[in-house]
Amino acid sequence: MTTPRRNRRSGVEDRWFKTTYDEQKQPQRVESASYGKGKRWRGRYVDDDGREHVKGFARKVDAQKWLDEITAAQVTGSYVDPVKGQVTFGSFYLEWSKRQVWVPSTVRAMDLAAKNATFVDVALSDLRASHVESWVRAMLDAKLKPSTIRTRFNNVRSVLRAAKRDRVLANDPAESVTLPRVRRAEAAMTIPTTGQVGSLMHVSDDDFRAFVALCAFAGLRLGEAAALQVGDIDFLRREILVRRQVQRANGHAVEIRGPKYGSERTIPVPQGLLDVVALHIAHWRPGDDPERWLFPGRGEHPWHQNSVGHRWRKTRTAGGAPELRLHDLRHFYASGLIAAGCDVVTVQRALGHHSAAVTLSTYSHLWPDASDRTRKAADGLFAEATADALRTEGAETASDQGL
């Protein structure tokens, strides 16, 4: 038989006295069996799930205050079941993560951040900002990069927010925690010169030249370029379709899945790039199957991070640029678009960023600022004014000479 669910209610009762009724049905206040034993006042309430909670107090005013706080928390949505609040951060993450739809790389990143947290065994009801601050300090002392600390912090904070939504955590203790400053993108970003890119193209192996070109002149990520099929190259429309990427799972297995952030896109590309790709297909990938890999690896899979990494290290050494990363070719492409006057949305779509905010946070320093625009406008005014003066001076000279 199902026990009927109790409605939410609360109240304060006196444990030491009870009310009885005499023969005339008049109320009489008499000592109860608990008189003088334990705390006199008992606050009790039933939560939204029908569970009763009880707490003893020496004074009635304290019991009522406790109940008022509980009621306010229930009304504002910040109420946390005392039993659920005893669940540790680690236990909550273990159960919550099983319900998430994550790709393998996200699973690894989230697991690493959660296990790294120094408060993994702390009950959520006891979790304070000081716990999070101590964890951030420990990562800083361990010489982790500020960007790494920020990534782990954000991953852990997503768990805390989930706990708050599930009402096992009243407030987000990470809300006001200060993180170490990440240096600005322009200080950390390396943009190859056109000369360096040309040299890399020249010294790369014949089967790798098209890969370098795709990263430099279409801005493809490593996994996106490696996952291209011959049918993704539209020579007629001069476009490349980005529909998948290669990822390594657990360091061994090769996985083919959608691009990062769901950034399927069509990229307009220059004819020169198409010529390089066409030569690559004619020499290395002839045939009629549009689903054949542009860069085939062993077995059924295309190249992946390890096979590309080996070829890239060989190429950059031969090209005299051992400090360059393959991802720097993507920066080269983005900087070229910006220098040509492309707006933020155009660059975002070409790069496959999930929002224009990401594009701006990465490349904002490359766009002309107010000073550049002011200088350019003043240059235009100066050129026009001096041109007019020269024309006037020329006309007056000609008049004086009777021409």
mmCIF file of C-alpha atoms in Angstrom:
data_model
loop_
_atom_site.group_PDB
_atom_site.id
_atom_site.type_symbol
_atom_site.label_atom_id
_atom_site.label_comp_id
_atom_site.label_asym_id
_atom_site.label_seq_id
_atom_site.Cartn_x
_atom_site.Cartn_y
_atom_site.Cartn_z
ATOM 1 C CA MET A 1 0.000 0.000 0.000
ATOM 2 C CA THR A 2 1.386 3.413 -0.980
ATOM 3 C CA THR A 3 1.868 5.839 1.909
ATOM 4 C CA PRO A 4 0.051 9.115 1.168
ATOM 5 C CA ARG A 5 2.408 12.026 0.614
ATOM 6 C CA ARG A 6 2.334 14.668 3.330
ATOM 7 C CA ASN A 7 1.873 18.294 2.393
ATOM 8 C CA ARG A 8 4.525 20.855 3.209
ATOM 9 C CA ARG A 9 3.933 22.349 6.648
ATOM 10 C CA SER A 10 5.823 23.538 9.708
ATOM 11 C CA GLY A 11 5.324 24.392 13.366
ATOM 12 C CA VAL A 12 6.837 24.682 16.840
ATOM 13 C CA GLU A 13 5.679 22.438 19.705
ATOM 14 C CA ASP A 14 6.274 22.414 23.455
ATOM 15 C CA ARG A 15 7.658 19.023 24.475
ATOM 16 C CA TRP A 16 7.346 19.641 28.216
ATOM 17 C CA PHE A 17 3.659 20.517 28.346
ATOM 18 C CA LYS A 18 0.587 19.221 26.614
ATOM 19 C CA THR A 19 -3.025 20.273 26.484
ATOM 20 C CA THR A 20 -5.796 18.032 27.875
ATOM 21 C CA TYR A 21 -9.507 18.637 28.372
ATOM 22 C CA ASP A 22 -11.461 18.183 31.601
ATOM 23 C CA GLU A 23 -15.038 16.905 31.950
ATOM 24 C CA GLN A 24 -16.400 20.305 30.989
ATOM 25 C CA LYS A 25 -14.186 20.166 27.849
ATOM 26 C CA GLN A 26 -12.061 23.000 29.147
ATOM 27 C CA PRO A 27 -8.394 22.963 28.067
ATOM 28 C CA GLN A 28 -5.880 22.220 30.789
ATOM 29 C CA ARG A 29 -2.129 22.600 30.439
ATOM 30 C CA VAL A 30 -0.279 19.728 32.111
ATOM 31 C CA GLU A 31 3.206 18.304 32.211
ATOM 32 C CA SER A 32 3.993 15.739 29.518
ATOM 33 C CA ALA A 33 6.018 12.544 29.901
ATOM 34 C CA SER A 34 9.009 14.419 28.445
ATOM 35 C CA TYR A 35 8.872 17.194 31.051
ATOM 36 C CA GLY A 36 12.397 18.296 32.048
ATOM 37 C CA LYS A 37 14.018 15.925 29.561
ATOM 38 C CA GLY A 38 16.057 17.309 26.663
ATOM 39 C CA LYS A 39 15.319 20.597 24.941
ATOM 40 C CA ARG A 40 11.838 21.955 25.557
ATOM 41 C CA TRP A 41 10.960 23.333 22.107
ATOM 42 C CA ARG A 42 10.861 21.305 18.932
ATOM 43 C CA GLY A 43 10.695 22.803 15.435
ATOM 44 C CA ARG A 44 9.440 20.512 12.713
ATOM 45 C CA TYR A 45 8.551 20.835 9.071
ATOM 46 C CA VAL A 46 7.682 18.675 6.069
ATOM 47 C CA ASP A 47 9.579 19.433 2.843
ATOM 48 C CA ASP A 48 8.380 19.296 -0.764
ATOM 49 C CA ASP A 49 9.222 15.591 -0.956
ATOM 50 C CA GLY A 50 7.044 14.782 2.040
ATOM 51 C CA ARG A 51 9.938 14.143 4.433
ATOM 52 C CA GLU A 52 9.679 15.442 7.995
ATOM 53 C CA HIS A 53 12.603 17.277 9.597
ATOM 54 C CA VAL A 54 12.876 17.906 13.354
ATOM 55 C CA LYS A 55 15.265 19.983 15.486
ATOM 56 C CA GLY A 56 15.258 20.759 19.222
ATOM 57 C CA PHE A 57 15.774 24.186 20.838
ATOM 58 C CA ALA A 58 16.013 25.508 24.370
ATOM 59 C CA ARG A 59 13.995 28.636 23.480
ATOM 60 C CA LYS A 60 10.839 28.941 21.462
ATOM 61 C CA VAL A 61 12.115 32.066 19.688
ATOM 62 C CA ASP A 62 15.094 30.119 18.343
ATOM 63 C CA ALA A 63 12.874 27.317 17.059
ATOM 64 C CA GLN A 64 10.623 29.832 15.304
ATOM 65 C CA LYS A 65 13.613 31.637 13.794
ATOM 66 C CA TRP A 66 14.903 28.343 12.404
ATOM 67 C CA LEU A 67 11.542 27.590 10.842
ATOM 68 C CA ASP A 68 11.289 31.096 9.392
ATOM 69 C CA GLU A 69 14.662 30.650 7.697
ATOM 70 C CA ILE A 70 13.594 27.289 6.281
ATOM 71 C CA THR A 71 10.344 28.750 4.982
ATOM 72 C CA ALA A 72 12.151 31.679 3.370
ATOM 73 C CA ALA A 73 14.594 29.283 1.689
ATOM 74 C CA GLN A 74 11.724 27.184 0.343
ATOM 75 C CA VAL A 75 9.974 30.255 -1.024
ATOM 76 C CA THR A 76 13.109 31.711 -2.678
ATOM 77 C CA GLY A 77 14.271 28.348 -4.031
ATOM 78 C CA SER A 78 17.505 28.203 -2.019
ATOM 79 C CA TYR A 79 16.297 25.422 0.292
ATOM 80 C CA VAL A 80 18.562 22.380 0.568
ATOM 81 C CA ASP A 81 17.481 19.092 2.084
ATOM 82 C CA PRO A 82 19.806 18.515 5.084
ATOM 83 C CA VAL A 83 20.190 14.865 4.091
ATOM 84 C CA LYS A 84 21.060 15.670 0.484
ATOM 85 C CA GLY A 85 23.435 18.385 1.635
ATOM 86 C CA GLN A 86 25.617 15.734 3.262
ATOM 87 C CA VAL A 87 26.482 14.307 -0.152
ATOM 88 C CA THR A 88 30.140 15.038 -0.938
ATOM 89 C CA PHE A 89 31.285 16.912 -4.017
ATOM 90 C CA GLY A 90 32.939 13.762 -5.336
ATOM 91 C CA SER A 91 29.839 11.612 -4.853
ATOM 92 C CA PHE A 92 27.580 14.144 -6.536
ATOM 93 C CA TYR A 93 29.956 14.457 -9.506
ATOM 94 C CA LEU A 94 30.127 10.681 -9.897
ATOM 95 C CA GLU A 95 26.338 10.393 -10.225
ATOM 96 C CA TRP A 96 25.794 13.615 -12.168
ATOM 97 C CA SER A 97 28.501 12.910 -14.751
ATOM 98 C CA LYS A 98 26.856 9.605 -15.709
ATOM 99 C CA ARG A 99 23.846 11.533 -17.018
ATOM 100 C CA GLN A 100 25.826 13.962 -19.186
ATOM 101 C CA VAL A 101 26.135 13.698 -22.963
ATOM 102 C CA TRP A 102 29.854 14.333 -23.383
ATOM 103 C CA VAL A 103 32.436 13.470 -26.002
ATOM 104 C CA PRO A 104 35.486 11.515 -24.715
ATOM 105 C CA SER A 105 37.739 14.581 -24.554
ATOM 106 C CA THR A 106 35.191 16.381 -22.354
ATOM 107 C CA VAL A 107 34.907 13.333 -20.092
ATOM 108 C CA ARG A 108 38.669 13.323 -19.596
ATOM 109 C CA ALA A 109 38.806 17.063 -18.895
ATOM 110 C CA MET A 110 35.894 16.955 -16.422
ATOM 111 C CA ASP A 111 37.227 13.878 -14.606
ATOM 112 C CA LEU A 112 40.658 15.480 -14.286
ATOM 113 C CA ALA A 113 39.246 18.717 -12.884
ATOM 114 C CA ALA A 114 36.867 16.978 -10.433
ATOM 115 C CA LYS A 115 39.507 14.588 -9.105
ATOM 116 C CA ASN A 116 42.006 17.428 -8.803
ATOM 117 C CA ALA A 117 39.691 19.462 -6.537
ATOM 118 C CA THR A 118 41.027 19.462 -2.974
ATOM 119 C CA PHE A 119 37.450 19.486 -1.590
ATOM 120 C CA VAL A 120 36.348 16.301 -3.347
ATOM 121 C CA ASP A 121 35.437 14.671 0.011
ATOM 122 C CA VAL A 122 33.736 17.736 1.527
ATOM 123 C CA ALA A 123 29.948 17.623 2.009
ATOM 124 C CA LEU A 124 28.183 20.082 -0.267
ATOM 125 C CA SER A 125 26.416 21.682 2.699
ATOM 126 C CA ASP A 126 29.841 22.433 4.235
ATOM 127 C CA LEU A 127 31.427 23.743 1.051
ATOM 128 C CA ARG A 128 32.596 27.360 1.299
ATOM 129 C CA ALA A 129 34.409 29.851 -0.908
ATOM 130 C CA SER A 130 37.521 29.250 1.195
ATOM 131 C CA HIS A 131 37.641 25.630 -0.033
ATOM 132 C CA VAL A 132 37.634 26.790 -3.650
ATOM 133 C CA GLU A 133 40.201 29.523 -2.962
ATOM 134 C CA SER A 134 42.538 26.987 -1.322
ATOM 135 C CA TRP A 135 42.216 24.723 -4.355
ATOM 136 C CA VAL A 136 43.067 27.559 -6.755
ATOM 137 C CA ARG A 137 46.051 28.462 -4.593
ATOM 138 C CA ALA A 138 47.236 24.834 -4.612
ATOM 139 C CA MET A 139 47.098 24.719 -8.421
ATOM 140 C CA LEU A 140 49.048 27.969 -8.615
ATOM 141 C CA ASP A 141 51.670 26.599 -6.210
ATOM 142 C CA ALA A 142 51.908 23.499 -8.405
ATOM 143 C CA LYS A 143 53.025 25.818 -11.260
ATOM 144 C CA LEU A 144 49.971 25.195 -13.434
ATOM 145 C CA LYS A 145 49.412 27.799 -16.120
ATOM 146 C CA PRO A 146 46.716 30.402 -15.389
ATOM 147 C CA SER A 147 44.804 29.240 -18.473
ATOM 148 C CA THR A 148 44.858 25.641 -17.182
ATOM 149 C CA ILE A 149 43.665 26.783 -13.756
ATOM 150 C CA ARG A 150 40.829 28.745 -15.345
ATOM 151 C CA THR A 151 39.751 25.745 -17.444
ATOM 152 C CA ARG A 152 39.675 23.387 -14.445
ATOM 153 C CA PHE A 153 37.910 25.989 -12.346
ATOM 154 C CA ASN A 154 35.191 26.456 -14.960
ATOM 155 C CA ASN A 155 34.720 22.688 -15.262
ATOM 156 C CA VAL A 156 34.326 22.294 -11.505
ATOM 157 C CA ARG A 157 32.015 25.291 -11.338
ATOM 158 C CA SER A 158 29.692 23.628 -13.849
ATOM 159 C CA VAL A 159 29.349 20.792 -11.322
ATOM 160 C CA LEU A 160 28.567 23.228 -8.505
ATOM 161 C CA ARG A 161 25.924 24.934 -10.616
ATOM 162 C CA ALA A 162 24.349 21.563 -11.346
ATOM 163 C CA ALA A 163 24.273 20.820 -7.608
ATOM 164 C CA LYS A 164 22.560 24.144 -7.027
ATOM 165 C CA ARG A 165 19.953 23.367 -9.690
ATOM 166 C CA ASP A 166 19.293 20.013 -8.012
ATOM 167 C CA ARG A 167 18.909 21.803 -4.673
ATOM 168 C CA VAL A 168 21.700 19.959 -2.915
ATOM 169 C CA LEU A 169 23.734 23.158 -2.716
ATOM 170 C CA ALA A 170 22.269 26.460 -1.560
ATOM 171 C CA ASN A 171 24.762 28.837 -3.180
ATOM 172 C CA ASP A 172 27.647 28.666 -5.622
ATOM 173 C CA PRO A 173 30.804 28.978 -3.454
ATOM 174 C CA ALA A 174 32.939 29.675 -6.533
ATOM 175 C CA GLU A 175 30.951 32.737 -7.565
ATOM 176 C CA SER A 176 33.319 35.408 -6.257
ATOM 177 C CA VAL A 177 36.614 33.498 -6.274
ATOM 178 C CA THR A 178 39.487 35.399 -7.914
ATOM 179 C CA LEU A 179 41.557 33.533 -10.502
ATOM 180 C CA PRO A 180 45.153 34.200 -11.563
ATOM 181 C CA ARG A 181 45.362 36.533 -14.509
ATOM 182 C CA VAL A 182 45.724 34.987 -17.956
ATOM 183 C CA ARG A 183 48.093 36.937 -20.151
ATOM 184 C CA ARG A 184 46.544 38.630 -23.140
ATOM 185 C CA ALA A 185 46.160 36.668 -26.341
ATOM 186 C CA GLU A 186 48.473 38.903 -28.346
ATOM 187 C CA ALA A 187 51.360 38.248 -25.964
ATOM 188 C CA ALA A 188 50.952 34.476 -26.266
ATOM 189 C CA MET A 189 50.001 34.294 -29.948
ATOM 190 C CA THR A 190 52.556 33.627 -32.642
ATOM 191 C CA ILE A 191 51.543 34.592 -36.188
ATOM 192 C CA PRO A 192 53.831 33.243 -38.909
ATOM 193 C CA THR A 193 54.928 35.598 -41.645
ATOM 194 C CA THR A 194 54.005 35.006 -45.271
ATOM 195 C CA GLY A 195 57.655 34.162 -45.877
ATOM 196 C CA GLN A 196 57.616 31.490 -43.184
ATOM 197 C CA VAL A 197 54.427 29.946 -44.534
ATOM 198 C CA GLY A 198 55.845 29.905 -48.041
ATOM 199 C CA SER A 199 59.001 28.228 -46.768
ATOM 200 C CA LEU A 200 56.990 25.610 -44.877
ATOM 201 C CA MET A 201 55.012 24.836 -48.014
ATOM 202 C CA HIS A 202 58.238 24.515 -50.003
ATOM 203 C CA VAL A 203 60.091 22.141 -47.636
ATOM 204 C CA SER A 204 57.138 19.933 -46.634
ATOM 205 C CA ASP A 205 56.942 16.387 -47.974
ATOM 206 C CA ASP A 206 54.818 15.989 -51.085
ATOM 207 C CA ASP A 207 52.035 14.133 -49.228
ATOM 208 C CA PHE A 208 51.974 16.746 -46.425
ATOM 209 C CA ARG A 209 52.042 19.953 -48.499
ATOM 210 C CA ALA A 210 48.269 20.046 -48.990
ATOM 211 C CA PHE A 211 47.743 19.590 -45.247
ATOM 212 C CA VAL A 212 49.896 22.634 -44.467
ATOM 213 C CA ALA A 213 48.039 24.636 -47.114
ATOM 214 C CA LEU A 214 44.623 23.711 -45.707
ATOM 215 C CA CYS A 215 45.618 24.922 -42.241
ATOM 216 C CA ALA A 216 47.203 28.142 -43.524
ATOM 217 C CA PHE A 217 44.707 29.167 -46.195
ATOM 218 C CA ALA A 218 41.425 27.705 -44.872
ATOM 219 C CA GLY A 219 42.126 27.965 -41.130
ATOM 220 C CA LEU A 220 41.303 24.312 -40.460
ATOM 221 C CA ARG A 221 42.048 22.731 -37.113
ATOM 222 C CA LEU A 222 44.329 19.676 -37.172
ATOM 223 C CA GLY A 223 41.465 17.235 -36.608
ATOM 224 C CA GLU A 224 39.294 18.939 -39.248
ATOM 225 C CA ALA A 225 41.968 18.829 -41.955
ATOM 226 C CA ALA A 226 42.820 15.201 -41.170
ATOM 227 C CA ALA A 227 39.146 14.176 -41.465
ATOM 228 C CA LEU A 228 38.572 15.663 -44.915
ATOM 229 C CA GLN A 229 37.262 13.388 -47.632
ATOM 230 C CA VAL A 230 37.728 14.020 -51.344
ATOM 231 C CA GLY A 231 34.007 14.772 -51.673
ATOM 232 C CA ASP A 232 34.341 17.653 -49.179
ATOM 233 C CA ILE A 233 36.279 19.692 -51.772
ATOM 234 C CA ASP A 234 33.906 21.556 -54.092
ATOM 235 C CA PHE A 235 36.179 22.672 -56.931
ATOM 236 C CA LEU A 236 33.331 24.207 -58.921
ATOM 237 C CA ARG A 237 32.098 26.511 -56.146
ATOM 238 C CA ARG A 238 35.619 26.944 -54.712
ATOM 239 C CA GLU A 239 34.505 25.801 -51.254
ATOM 240 C CA ILE A 240 35.533 23.276 -48.624
ATOM 241 C CA LEU A 241 32.913 21.575 -46.453
ATOM 242 C CA VAL A 242 33.944 20.929 -42.846
ATOM 243 C CA ARG A 243 31.713 18.135 -41.557
ATOM 244 C CA ARG A 244 33.806 16.011 -39.203
ATOM 245 C CA GLN A 245 37.029 15.827 -37.181
ATOM 246 C CA VAL A 246 39.482 13.181 -36.040
ATOM 247 C CA GLN A 247 40.039 12.699 -32.327
ATOM 248 C CA ARG A 248 42.175 10.302 -30.323
ATOM 249 C CA ALA A 249 40.263 8.562 -27.500
ATOM 250 C CA ASN A 250 42.257 7.491 -24.433
ATOM 251 C CA GLY A 251 45.458 8.048 -26.395
ATOM 252 C CA HIS A 252 44.913 5.053 -28.693
ATOM 253 C CA ALA A 253 41.566 4.641 -30.472
ATOM 254 C CA VAL A 254 40.777 6.929 -33.389
ATOM 255 C CA GLU A 255 37.320 8.492 -33.438
ATOM 256 C CA ILE A 256 35.528 10.377 -36.198
ATOM 257 C CA ARG A 257 32.866 12.807 -34.990
ATOM 258 C CA GLY A 258 31.372 16.228 -35.631
ATOM 259 C CA PRO A 259 33.624 19.310 -35.557
ATOM 260 C CA LYS A 260 34.371 21.100 -32.315
ATOM 261 C CA TYR A 261 31.385 23.045 -30.900
ATOM 262 C CA GLY A 262 29.254 21.663 -33.704
ATOM 263 C CA SER A 263 31.016 24.028 -36.107
ATOM 264 C CA GLU A 264 30.053 22.378 -39.397
ATOM 265 C CA ARG A 265 30.671 25.034 -42.023
ATOM 266 C CA THR A 266 31.413 25.828 -45.641
ATOM 267 C CA ILE A 267 34.581 27.839 -46.250
ATOM 268 C CA PRO A 268 35.223 29.880 -49.431
ATOM 269 C CA VAL A 269 38.824 29.149 -50.423
ATOM 270 C CA PRO A 270 41.353 30.627 -52.887
ATOM 271 C CA GLN A 271 42.074 28.999 -56.220
ATOM 272 C CA GLY A 272 45.720 28.506 -55.265
ATOM 273 C CA LEU A 273 44.715 26.254 -52.367
ATOM 274 C CA LEU A 274 42.401 24.247 -54.626
ATOM 275 C CA ASP A 275 45.274 23.773 -57.091
ATOM 276 C CA VAL A 276 47.479 22.345 -54.328
ATOM 277 C CA VAL A 277 44.686 20.022 -53.169
ATOM 278 C CA ALA A 278 43.892 18.935 -56.734
ATOM 279 C CA LEU A 279 47.543 18.007 -57.296
ATOM 280 C CA HIS A 280 47.522 16.050 -54.020
ATOM 281 C CA ILE A 281 44.412 14.096 -55.047
ATOM 282 C CA ALA A 282 45.734 13.365 -58.526
ATOM 283 C CA HIS A 283 49.018 12.002 -57.183
ATOM 284 C CA TRP A 284 48.052 10.406 -53.846
ATOM 285 C CA ARG A 285 44.296 9.797 -53.863
ATOM 286 C CA PRO A 286 43.118 9.024 -57.435
ATOM 287 C CA GLY A 287 39.790 7.248 -57.835
ATOM 288 C CA ASP A 288 36.048 7.750 -58.040
ATOM 289 C CA ASP A 289 34.971 7.274 -54.398
ATOM 290 C CA PRO A 290 34.102 10.718 -52.915
ATOM 291 C CA GLU A 291 34.275 9.257 -49.384
ATOM 292 C CA ARG A 292 37.943 8.297 -49.576
ATOM 293 C CA TRP A 293 40.145 10.075 -47.046
ATOM 294 C CA LEU A 294 42.237 12.936 -48.341
ATOM 295 C CA PHE A 295 45.006 11.879 -45.908
ATOM 296 C CA PRO A 296 44.621 8.111 -45.314
ATOM 297 C CA GLY A 297 46.327 6.485 -42.364
ATOM 298 C CA ARG A 298 46.602 2.878 -41.357
ATOM 299 C CA GLY A 299 43.553 0.679 -41.743
ATOM 300 C CA GLU A 300 40.233 2.440 -42.252
ATOM 301 C CA HIS A 301 41.149 5.651 -40.468
ATOM 302 C CA PRO A 302 42.753 8.890 -41.717
ATOM 303 C CA TRP A 303 45.730 10.609 -40.161
ATOM 304 C CA HIS A 304 45.395 11.647 -36.518
ATOM 305 C CA GLN A 305 47.211 13.827 -33.981
ATOM 306 C CA ASN A 306 50.258 11.566 -33.709
ATOM 307 C CA SER A 307 50.826 11.001 -37.424
ATOM 308 C CA VAL A 308 50.308 14.694 -38.217
ATOM 309 C CA GLY A 309 52.486 15.790 -35.295
ATOM 310 C CA HIS A 310 55.442 13.775 -36.572
ATOM 311 C CA ARG A 311 55.173 15.270 -40.057
ATOM 312 C CA TRP A 312 54.735 18.807 -38.710
ATOM 313 C CA ARG A 313 57.816 18.641 -36.484
ATOM 314 C CA LYS A 314 59.862 17.476 -39.462
ATOM 315 C CA THR A 315 58.471 20.278 -41.668
ATOM 316 C CA ARG A 316 58.971 23.176 -39.257
ATOM 317 C CA THR A 317 62.547 22.088 -38.530
ATOM 318 C CA ALA A 318 63.318 21.953 -42.235
ATOM 319 C CA GLY A 319 61.650 25.334 -42.690
ATOM 320 C CA GLY A 320 63.786 26.981 -39.998
ATOM 321 C CA ALA A 321 60.828 27.693 -37.700
ATOM 322 C CA PRO A 322 61.096 25.124 -34.858
ATOM 323 C CA GLU A 323 59.052 27.345 -32.509
ATOM 324 C CA LEU A 324 55.904 27.360 -34.646
ATOM 325 C CA ARG A 325 52.893 25.219 -33.799
ATOM 326 C CA LEU A 326 50.578 23.856 -36.464
ATOM 327 C CA HIS A 327 47.790 25.869 -34.796
ATOM 328 C CA ASP A 328 49.759 29.035 -35.571
ATOM 329 C CA LEU A 329 48.800 28.549 -39.226
ATOM 330 C CA ARG A 330 45.194 29.044 -38.133
ATOM 331 C CA HIS A 331 46.225 32.357 -36.539
ATOM 332 C CA PHE A 332 47.946 33.257 -39.811
ATOM 333 C CA TYR A 333 44.683 32.671 -41.681
ATOM 334 C CA ALA A 334 42.603 34.676 -39.171
ATOM 335 C CA SER A 335 45.039 37.597 -39.212
ATOM 336 C CA GLY A 336 44.884 37.660 -43.002
ATOM 337 C CA LEU A 337 41.094 37.857 -43.016
ATOM 338 C CA ILE A 338 41.138 40.681 -40.478
ATOM 339 C CA ALA A 339 43.837 42.607 -42.357
ATOM 340 C CA ALA A 340 41.694 42.343 -45.491
ATOM 341 C CA GLY A 341 38.818 44.081 -43.671
ATOM 342 C CA CYS A 342 36.591 41.087 -42.808
ATOM 343 C CA ASP A 343 34.170 41.716 -39.947
ATOM 344 C CA VAL A 344 33.903 39.669 -36.750
ATOM 345 C CA VAL A 345 31.006 37.478 -37.899
ATOM 346 C CA THR A 346 32.743 36.616 -41.168
ATOM 347 C CA VAL A 347 35.903 35.566 -39.316
ATOM 348 C CA GLN A 348 33.848 33.638 -36.753
ATOM 349 C CA ARG A 349 32.074 31.617 -39.420
ATOM 350 C CA ALA A 350 35.265 30.904 -41.340
ATOM 351 C CA LEU A 351 37.060 29.669 -38.214
ATOM 352 C CA GLY A 352 34.102 27.743 -36.823
ATOM 353 C CA HIS A 353 34.008 29.517 -33.452
ATOM 354 C CA HIS A 354 30.786 28.866 -31.533
ATOM 355 C CA SER A 355 30.265 32.600 -30.944
ATOM 356 C CA ALA A 356 31.590 35.965 -32.072
ATOM 357 C CA ALA A 357 32.661 36.580 -28.472
ATOM 358 C CA VAL A 358 35.254 33.807 -28.775
ATOM 359 C CA THR A 359 36.585 35.358 -31.985
ATOM 360 C CA LEU A 360 36.855 38.791 -30.364
ATOM 361 C CA SER A 361 38.501 37.476 -27.190
ATOM 362 C CA THR A 362 41.130 35.714 -29.312
ATOM 363 C CA TYR A 363 41.785 38.230 -32.080
ATOM 364 C CA SER A 364 40.454 41.598 -30.876
ATOM 365 C CA HIS A 365 43.983 43.047 -30.829
ATOM 366 C CA LEU A 366 44.281 42.494 -34.585
ATOM 367 C CA TRP A 367 41.319 44.658 -35.528
ATOM 368 C CA PRO A 368 41.959 48.391 -36.038
ATOM 369 C CA ASP A 369 41.146 50.388 -32.916
ATOM 370 C CA ALA A 370 39.889 53.975 -32.582
ATOM 371 C CA SER A 371 43.417 55.344 -32.917
ATOM 372 C CA ASP A 372 43.957 53.491 -36.179
ATOM 373 C CA ARG A 373 40.663 54.750 -37.593
ATOM 374 C CA THR A 374 41.399 58.314 -36.444
ATOM 375 C CA ARG A 375 44.858 58.211 -38.010
ATOM 376 C CA LYS A 376 43.501 56.816 -41.278
ATOM 377 C CA ALA A 377 40.782 59.479 -41.436
ATOM 378 C CA ALA A 378 43.298 62.240 -40.728
ATOM 379 C CA ASP A 379 45.587 60.813 -43.420
ATOM 380 C CA GLY A 380 42.708 61.056 -45.888
ATOM 381 C CA LEU A 381 41.983 64.638 -44.909
ATOM 382 C CA PHE A 382 45.647 65.573 -45.162
ATOM 383 C CA ALA A 383 46.020 63.971 -48.595
ATOM 384 C CA GLU A 384 42.885 65.684 -49.910
ATOM 385 C CA ALA A 385 43.805 69.085 -48.477
ATOM 386 C CA THR A 386 47.368 69.010 -49.805
ATOM 387 C CA ALA A 387 46.154 67.778 -53.195
ATOM 388 C CA ASP A 388 43.760 70.735 -53.413
ATOM 389 C CA ALA A 389 46.530 73.127 -52.428
ATOM 390 C CA LEU A 390 48.851 71.741 -55.069
ATOM 391 C CA ARG A 391 46.146 72.016 -57.726
ATOM 392 C CA THR A 392 45.445 75.634 -56.714
ATOM 393 C CA GLU A 393 49.143 76.477 -56.683
ATOM 394 C CA GLY A 394 49.588 74.872 -60.100
ATOM 395 C CA ALA A 395 46.681 76.847 -61.556
ATOM 396 C CA GLU A 396 48.011 80.145 -60.176
ATOM 397 C CA THR A 397 51.493 79.440 -61.585
ATOM 398 C CA ALA A 398 50.078 78.667 -64.992
ATOM 399 C CA SER A 399 48.042 81.897 -64.932
ATOM 400 C CA ASP A 400 51.076 83.975 -63.992
ATOM 401 C CA GLN A 401 53.027 82.474 -66.877
ATOM 402 C CA GLY A 402 50.158 83.176 -69.277
ATOM 403 C CA LEU A 403 49.652 79.506 -70.049
#
